[in-house]
Structures are given as C-alpha cells and as structure tokens.
Tab-separated table of N, CA and C in Angstrom:
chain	number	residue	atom	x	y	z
A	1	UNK	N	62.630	187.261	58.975
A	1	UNK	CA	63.080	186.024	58.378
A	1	UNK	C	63.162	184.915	59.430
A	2	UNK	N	63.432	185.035	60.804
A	2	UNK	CA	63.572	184.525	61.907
A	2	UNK	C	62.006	183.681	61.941
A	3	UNK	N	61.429	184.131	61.723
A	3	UNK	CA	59.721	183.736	62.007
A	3	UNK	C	59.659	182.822	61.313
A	4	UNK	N	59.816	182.765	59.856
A	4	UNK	CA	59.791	181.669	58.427
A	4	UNK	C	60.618	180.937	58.978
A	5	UNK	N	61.624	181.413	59.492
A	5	UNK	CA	62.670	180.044	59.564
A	5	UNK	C	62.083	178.906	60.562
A	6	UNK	N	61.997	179.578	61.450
A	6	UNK	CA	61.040	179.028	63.066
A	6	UNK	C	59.865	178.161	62.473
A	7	UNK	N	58.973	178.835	61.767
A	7	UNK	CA	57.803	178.193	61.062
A	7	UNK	C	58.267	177.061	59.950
A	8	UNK	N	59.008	177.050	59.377
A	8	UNK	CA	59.920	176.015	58.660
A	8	UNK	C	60.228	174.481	59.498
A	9	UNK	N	61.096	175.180	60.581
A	9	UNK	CA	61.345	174.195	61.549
A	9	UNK	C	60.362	173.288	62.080
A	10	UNK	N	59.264	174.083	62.690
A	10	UNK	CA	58.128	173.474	62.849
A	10	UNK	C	56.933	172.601	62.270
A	11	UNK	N	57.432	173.147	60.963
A	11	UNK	CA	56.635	172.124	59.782
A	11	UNK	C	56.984	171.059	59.646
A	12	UNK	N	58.952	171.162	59.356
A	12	UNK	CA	59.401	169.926	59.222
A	12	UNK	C	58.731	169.064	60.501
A	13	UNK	N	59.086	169.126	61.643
A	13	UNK	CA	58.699	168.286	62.666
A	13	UNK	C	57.635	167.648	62.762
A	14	UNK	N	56.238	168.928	62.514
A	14	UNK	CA	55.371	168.159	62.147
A	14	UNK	C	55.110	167.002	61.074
A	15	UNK	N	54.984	167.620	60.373
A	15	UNK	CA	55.332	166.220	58.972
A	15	UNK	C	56.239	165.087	59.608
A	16	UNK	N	57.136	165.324	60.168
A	16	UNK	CA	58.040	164.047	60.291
A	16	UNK	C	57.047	163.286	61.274
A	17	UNK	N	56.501	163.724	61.892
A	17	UNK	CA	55.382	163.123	62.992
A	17	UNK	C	54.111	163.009	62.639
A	18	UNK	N	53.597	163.616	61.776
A	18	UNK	CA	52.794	162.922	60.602
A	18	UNK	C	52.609	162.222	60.514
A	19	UNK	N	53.746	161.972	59.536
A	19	UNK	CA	53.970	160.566	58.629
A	19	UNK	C	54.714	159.616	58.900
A	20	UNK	N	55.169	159.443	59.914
A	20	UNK	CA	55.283	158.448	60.655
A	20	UNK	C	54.575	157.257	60.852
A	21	UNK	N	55.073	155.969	60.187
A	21	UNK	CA	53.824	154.839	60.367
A	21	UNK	C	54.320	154.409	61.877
A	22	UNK	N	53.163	154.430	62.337
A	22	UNK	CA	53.309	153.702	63.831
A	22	UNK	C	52.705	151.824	63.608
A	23	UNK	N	53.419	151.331	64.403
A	23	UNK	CA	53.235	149.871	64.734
A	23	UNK	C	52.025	149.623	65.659
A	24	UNK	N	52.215	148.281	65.789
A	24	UNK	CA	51.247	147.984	66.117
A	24	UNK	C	50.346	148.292	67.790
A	25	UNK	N	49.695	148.522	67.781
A	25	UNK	CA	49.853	149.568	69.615
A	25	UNK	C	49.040	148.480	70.655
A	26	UNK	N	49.698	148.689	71.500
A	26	UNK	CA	49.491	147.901	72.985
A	26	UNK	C	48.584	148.597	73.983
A	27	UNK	N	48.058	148.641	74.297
A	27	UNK	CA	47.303	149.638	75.386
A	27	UNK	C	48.176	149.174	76.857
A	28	UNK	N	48.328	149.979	78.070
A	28	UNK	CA	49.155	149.968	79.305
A	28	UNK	C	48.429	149.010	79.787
A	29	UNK	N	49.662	147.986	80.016
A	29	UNK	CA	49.183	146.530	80.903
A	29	UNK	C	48.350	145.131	80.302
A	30	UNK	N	48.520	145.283	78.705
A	30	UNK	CA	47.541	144.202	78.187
A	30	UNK	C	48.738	144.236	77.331
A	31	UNK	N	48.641	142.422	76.445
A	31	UNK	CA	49.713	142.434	75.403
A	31	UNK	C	49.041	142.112	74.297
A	32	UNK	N	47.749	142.039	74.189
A	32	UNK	CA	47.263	141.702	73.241
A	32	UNK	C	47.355	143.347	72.233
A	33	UNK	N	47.011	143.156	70.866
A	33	UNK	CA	47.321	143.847	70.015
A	33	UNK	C	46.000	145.102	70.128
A	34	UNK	N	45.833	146.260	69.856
A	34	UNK	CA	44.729	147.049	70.134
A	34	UNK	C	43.834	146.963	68.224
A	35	UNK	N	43.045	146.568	68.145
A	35	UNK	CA	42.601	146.748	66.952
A	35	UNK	C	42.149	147.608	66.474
A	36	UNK	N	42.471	148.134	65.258
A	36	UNK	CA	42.279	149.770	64.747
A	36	UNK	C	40.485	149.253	64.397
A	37	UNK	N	39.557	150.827	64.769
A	37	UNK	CA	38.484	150.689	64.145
A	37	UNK	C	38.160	150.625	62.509
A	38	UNK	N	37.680	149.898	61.945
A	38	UNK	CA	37.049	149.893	60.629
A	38	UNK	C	36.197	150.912	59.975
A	39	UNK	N	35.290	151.224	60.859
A	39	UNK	CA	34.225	152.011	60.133
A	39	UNK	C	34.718	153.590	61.026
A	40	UNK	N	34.592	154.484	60.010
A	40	UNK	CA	34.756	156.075	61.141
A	40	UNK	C	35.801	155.899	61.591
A	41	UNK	N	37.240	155.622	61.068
A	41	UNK	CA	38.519	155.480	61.965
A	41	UNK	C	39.100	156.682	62.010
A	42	UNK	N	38.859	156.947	63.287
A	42	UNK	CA	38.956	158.420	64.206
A	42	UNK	C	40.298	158.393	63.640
A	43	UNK	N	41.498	157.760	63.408
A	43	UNK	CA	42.785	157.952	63.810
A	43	UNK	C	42.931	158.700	61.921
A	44	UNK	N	41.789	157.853	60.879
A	44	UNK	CA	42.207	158.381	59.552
A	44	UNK	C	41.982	160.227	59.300
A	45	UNK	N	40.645	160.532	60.323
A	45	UNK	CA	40.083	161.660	59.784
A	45	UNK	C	41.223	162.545	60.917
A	46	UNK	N	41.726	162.169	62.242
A	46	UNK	CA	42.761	162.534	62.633
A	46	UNK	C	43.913	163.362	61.899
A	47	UNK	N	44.308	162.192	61.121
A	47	UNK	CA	45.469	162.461	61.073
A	47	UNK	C	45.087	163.276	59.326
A	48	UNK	N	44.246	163.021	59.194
A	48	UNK	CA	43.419	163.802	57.390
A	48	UNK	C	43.404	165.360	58.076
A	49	UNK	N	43.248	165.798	59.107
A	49	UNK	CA	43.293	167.073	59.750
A	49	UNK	C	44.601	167.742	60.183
A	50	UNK	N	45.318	166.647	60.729
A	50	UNK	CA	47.037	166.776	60.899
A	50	UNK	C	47.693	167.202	59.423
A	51	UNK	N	47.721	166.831	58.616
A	51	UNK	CA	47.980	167.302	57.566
A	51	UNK	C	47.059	168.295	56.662
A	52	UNK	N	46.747	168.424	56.796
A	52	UNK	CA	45.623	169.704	56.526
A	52	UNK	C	46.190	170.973	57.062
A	53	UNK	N	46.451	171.187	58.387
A	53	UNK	CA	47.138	171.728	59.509
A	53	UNK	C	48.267	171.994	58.748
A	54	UNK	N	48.924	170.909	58.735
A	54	UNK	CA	50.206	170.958	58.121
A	54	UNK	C	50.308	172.096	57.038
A	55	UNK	N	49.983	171.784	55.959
A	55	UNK	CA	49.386	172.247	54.510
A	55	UNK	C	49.471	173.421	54.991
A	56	UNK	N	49.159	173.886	55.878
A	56	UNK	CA	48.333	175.311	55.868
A	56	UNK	C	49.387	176.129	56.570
A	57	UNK	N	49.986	175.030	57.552
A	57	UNK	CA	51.689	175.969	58.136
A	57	UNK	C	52.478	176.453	56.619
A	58	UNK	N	52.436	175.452	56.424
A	58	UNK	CA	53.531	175.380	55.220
A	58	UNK	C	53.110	176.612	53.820
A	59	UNK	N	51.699	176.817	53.807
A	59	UNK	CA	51.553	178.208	52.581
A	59	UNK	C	51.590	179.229	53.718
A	60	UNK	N	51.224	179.118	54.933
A	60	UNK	CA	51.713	180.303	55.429
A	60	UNK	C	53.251	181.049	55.192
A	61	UNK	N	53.734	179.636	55.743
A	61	UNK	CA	55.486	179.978	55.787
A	61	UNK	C	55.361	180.375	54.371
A	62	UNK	N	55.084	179.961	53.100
A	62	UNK	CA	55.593	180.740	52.022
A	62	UNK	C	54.905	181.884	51.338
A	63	UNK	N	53.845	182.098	52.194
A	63	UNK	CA	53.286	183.573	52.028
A	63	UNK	C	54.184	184.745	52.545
A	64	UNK	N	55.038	184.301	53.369
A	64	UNK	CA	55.701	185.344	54.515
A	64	UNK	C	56.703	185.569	53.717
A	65	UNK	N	57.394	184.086	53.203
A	65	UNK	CA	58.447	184.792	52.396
A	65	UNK	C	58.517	185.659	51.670
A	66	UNK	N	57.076	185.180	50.371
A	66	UNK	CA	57.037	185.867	49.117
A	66	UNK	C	56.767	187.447	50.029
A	67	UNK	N	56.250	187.475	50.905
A	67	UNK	CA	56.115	188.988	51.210
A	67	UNK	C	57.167	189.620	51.214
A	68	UNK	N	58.173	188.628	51.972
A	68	UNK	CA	59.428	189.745	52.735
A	68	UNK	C	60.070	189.981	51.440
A	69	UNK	N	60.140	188.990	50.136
A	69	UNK	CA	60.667	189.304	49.039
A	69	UNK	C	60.048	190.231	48.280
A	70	UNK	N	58.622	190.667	48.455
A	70	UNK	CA	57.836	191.783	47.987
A	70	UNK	C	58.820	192.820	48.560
A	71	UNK	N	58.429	192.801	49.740
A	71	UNK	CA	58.990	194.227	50.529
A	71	UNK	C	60.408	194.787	50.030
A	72	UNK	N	61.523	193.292	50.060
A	72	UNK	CA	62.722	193.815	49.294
A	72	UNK	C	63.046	194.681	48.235
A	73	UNK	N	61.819	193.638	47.210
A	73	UNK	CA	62.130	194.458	46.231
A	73	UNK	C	61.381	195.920	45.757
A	74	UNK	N	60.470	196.031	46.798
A	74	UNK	CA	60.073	197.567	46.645
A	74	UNK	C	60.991	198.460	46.883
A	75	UNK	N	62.015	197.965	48.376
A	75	UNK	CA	62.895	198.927	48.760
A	75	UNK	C	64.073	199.326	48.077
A	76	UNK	N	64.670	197.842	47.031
A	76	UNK	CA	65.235	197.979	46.150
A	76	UNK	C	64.628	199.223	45.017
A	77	UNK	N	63.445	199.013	44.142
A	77	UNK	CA	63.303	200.087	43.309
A	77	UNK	C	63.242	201.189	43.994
A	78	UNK	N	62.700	201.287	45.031
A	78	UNK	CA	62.550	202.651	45.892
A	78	UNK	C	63.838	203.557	45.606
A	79	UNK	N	65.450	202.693	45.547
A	79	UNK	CA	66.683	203.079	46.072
A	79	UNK	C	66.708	203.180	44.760
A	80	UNK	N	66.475	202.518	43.715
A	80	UNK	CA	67.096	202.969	42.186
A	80	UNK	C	66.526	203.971	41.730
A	81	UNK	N	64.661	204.074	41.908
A	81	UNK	CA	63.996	205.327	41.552
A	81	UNK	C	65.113	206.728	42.347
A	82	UNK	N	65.252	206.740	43.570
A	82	UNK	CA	65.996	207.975	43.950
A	82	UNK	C	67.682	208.463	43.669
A	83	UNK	N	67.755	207.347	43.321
A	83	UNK	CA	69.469	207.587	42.316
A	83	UNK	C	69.185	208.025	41.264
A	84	UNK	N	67.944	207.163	40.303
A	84	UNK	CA	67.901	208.151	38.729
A	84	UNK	C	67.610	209.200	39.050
A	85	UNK	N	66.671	209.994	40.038
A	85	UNK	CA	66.314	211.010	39.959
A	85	UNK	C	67.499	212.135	40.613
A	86	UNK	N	68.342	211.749	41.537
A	86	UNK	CA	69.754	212.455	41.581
A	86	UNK	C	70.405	212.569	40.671
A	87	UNK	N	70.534	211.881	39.515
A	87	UNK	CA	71.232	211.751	38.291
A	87	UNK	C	70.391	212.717	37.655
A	88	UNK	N	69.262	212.470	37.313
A	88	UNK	CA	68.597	213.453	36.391
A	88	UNK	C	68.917	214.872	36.779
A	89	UNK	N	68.633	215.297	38.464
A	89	UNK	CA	68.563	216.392	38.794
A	89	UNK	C	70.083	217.209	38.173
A	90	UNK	N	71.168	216.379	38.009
A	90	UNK	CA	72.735	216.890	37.615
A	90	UNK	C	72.364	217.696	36.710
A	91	UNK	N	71.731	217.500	35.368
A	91	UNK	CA	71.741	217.519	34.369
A	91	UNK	C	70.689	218.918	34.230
A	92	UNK	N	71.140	219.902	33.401
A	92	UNK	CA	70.146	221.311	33.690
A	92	UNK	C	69.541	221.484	31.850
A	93	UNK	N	68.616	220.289	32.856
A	93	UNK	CA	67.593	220.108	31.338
A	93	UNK	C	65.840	220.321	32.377
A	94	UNK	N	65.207	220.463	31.067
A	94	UNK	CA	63.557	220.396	31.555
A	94	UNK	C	62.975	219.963	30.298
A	95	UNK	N	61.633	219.926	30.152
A	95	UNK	CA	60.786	219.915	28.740
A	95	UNK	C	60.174	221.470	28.612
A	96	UNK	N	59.972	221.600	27.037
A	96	UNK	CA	59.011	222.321	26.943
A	96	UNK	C	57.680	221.911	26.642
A	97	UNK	N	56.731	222.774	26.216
A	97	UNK	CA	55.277	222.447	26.079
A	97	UNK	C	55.061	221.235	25.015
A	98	UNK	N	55.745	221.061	24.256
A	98	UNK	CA	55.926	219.930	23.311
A	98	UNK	C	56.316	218.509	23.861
A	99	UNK	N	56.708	218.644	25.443
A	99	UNK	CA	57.027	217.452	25.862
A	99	UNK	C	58.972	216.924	25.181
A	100	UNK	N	58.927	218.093	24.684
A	100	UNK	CA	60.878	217.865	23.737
A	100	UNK	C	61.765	217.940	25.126
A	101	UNK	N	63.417	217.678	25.264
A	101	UNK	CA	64.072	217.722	26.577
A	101	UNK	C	64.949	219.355	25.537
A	102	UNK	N	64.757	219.911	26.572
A	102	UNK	CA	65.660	221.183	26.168
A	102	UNK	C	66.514	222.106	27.220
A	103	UNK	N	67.823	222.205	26.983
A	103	UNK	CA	68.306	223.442	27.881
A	103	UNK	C	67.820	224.414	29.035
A	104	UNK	N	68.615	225.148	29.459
A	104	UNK	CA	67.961	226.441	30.034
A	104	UNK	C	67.745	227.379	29.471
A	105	UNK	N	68.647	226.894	28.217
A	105	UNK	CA	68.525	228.290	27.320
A	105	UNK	C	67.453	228.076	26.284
A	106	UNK	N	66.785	226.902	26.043
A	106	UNK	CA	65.264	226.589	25.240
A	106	UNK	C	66.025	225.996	24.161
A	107	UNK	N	67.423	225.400	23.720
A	107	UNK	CA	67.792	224.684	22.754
A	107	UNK	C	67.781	223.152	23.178
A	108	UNK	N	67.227	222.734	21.842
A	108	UNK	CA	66.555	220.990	22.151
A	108	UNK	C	68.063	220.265	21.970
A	109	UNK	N	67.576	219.254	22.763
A	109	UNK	CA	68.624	218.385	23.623
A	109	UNK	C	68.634	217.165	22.404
C-alpha cells in the first residue's frame, strides 16, 4: 500500500507542475519577453507528453490498488471457504449415491 501511496504523491506533484500556467519567460540577462514558437511548439507537444506520462502514473497507481483489493478479497474468501468447511466437518453427515445428505447410519437428513 506504501508504493500506491508514494505513487499517489507523485502524481499529485506532477500534475500540480503540469498544469501550472507559467508567465511570461525572460531568458538570463535580457528583459525583453522570450516569444513562444507558433508553428511545432515544442513546449505544446512537451507538455501533451507530460500529461500523457501523467495519465499513465495515475492507471498504474489504480491498477495496484484494484489488485491489492483483488488479493484481499481472495484471502478473505479463502478464510470463509475454511471456516464453512470446519463447520461442515462438525456435523457427521455425507451423501449417498443419490447426491441426498444422510447420517452415518444411511437415514436422510
């Protein structure tokens, strides 16, 4: 569960950094404004991959869960299948060839 949670954490962050609109950007040592490209804007198919990424943390993380909740609940029936069958075993019954529940002594139940 430690792992999902971790992977959780990490999603959020990402996404929050995602989607983040950034302002307007300066390049080091110039004040003029940097102009985003028009055509092929590296930063759209960028960030179209950043979330993609994303996407894909995020069905992981809930593949893991639904597993660990698979696994639970196998171990759960696992534990009820072996109680009915302690219960059954109490009981000094069997079938006969008819598939009927009968005694030890062959009188139907």
């Amino acid at each position: 569960m430690s792992d999902i949670e971790a992977l959780d954490a990490i999603n959020v962050e990402w996404e929050a950094k995602a989607t983040l609109t950034q302002g307007p950007r300066n390049e080091a040592g110039f004040t003029a404004e940097v102009k985003p490209r028009t055509t092929g804007n590296l930063e759209v198919l960028t960030r179209a991959a950043e979330m993609a990424s994303l996407r894909y943390q995020q069905c992981r993380a809930l593949s893991m869960r639904a597993e660990l909740r698979a696994d639970e609940a196998t171990r759960t029936a696992e534990a009820a299948k072996r109680g009915l069958l302690q219960i059954a075993r109490r009981f000094d019954v069997h079938c006969d060839s008819a598939n009927r529940l009968v005694d030890m002594k062959g009188a139907l139940i």
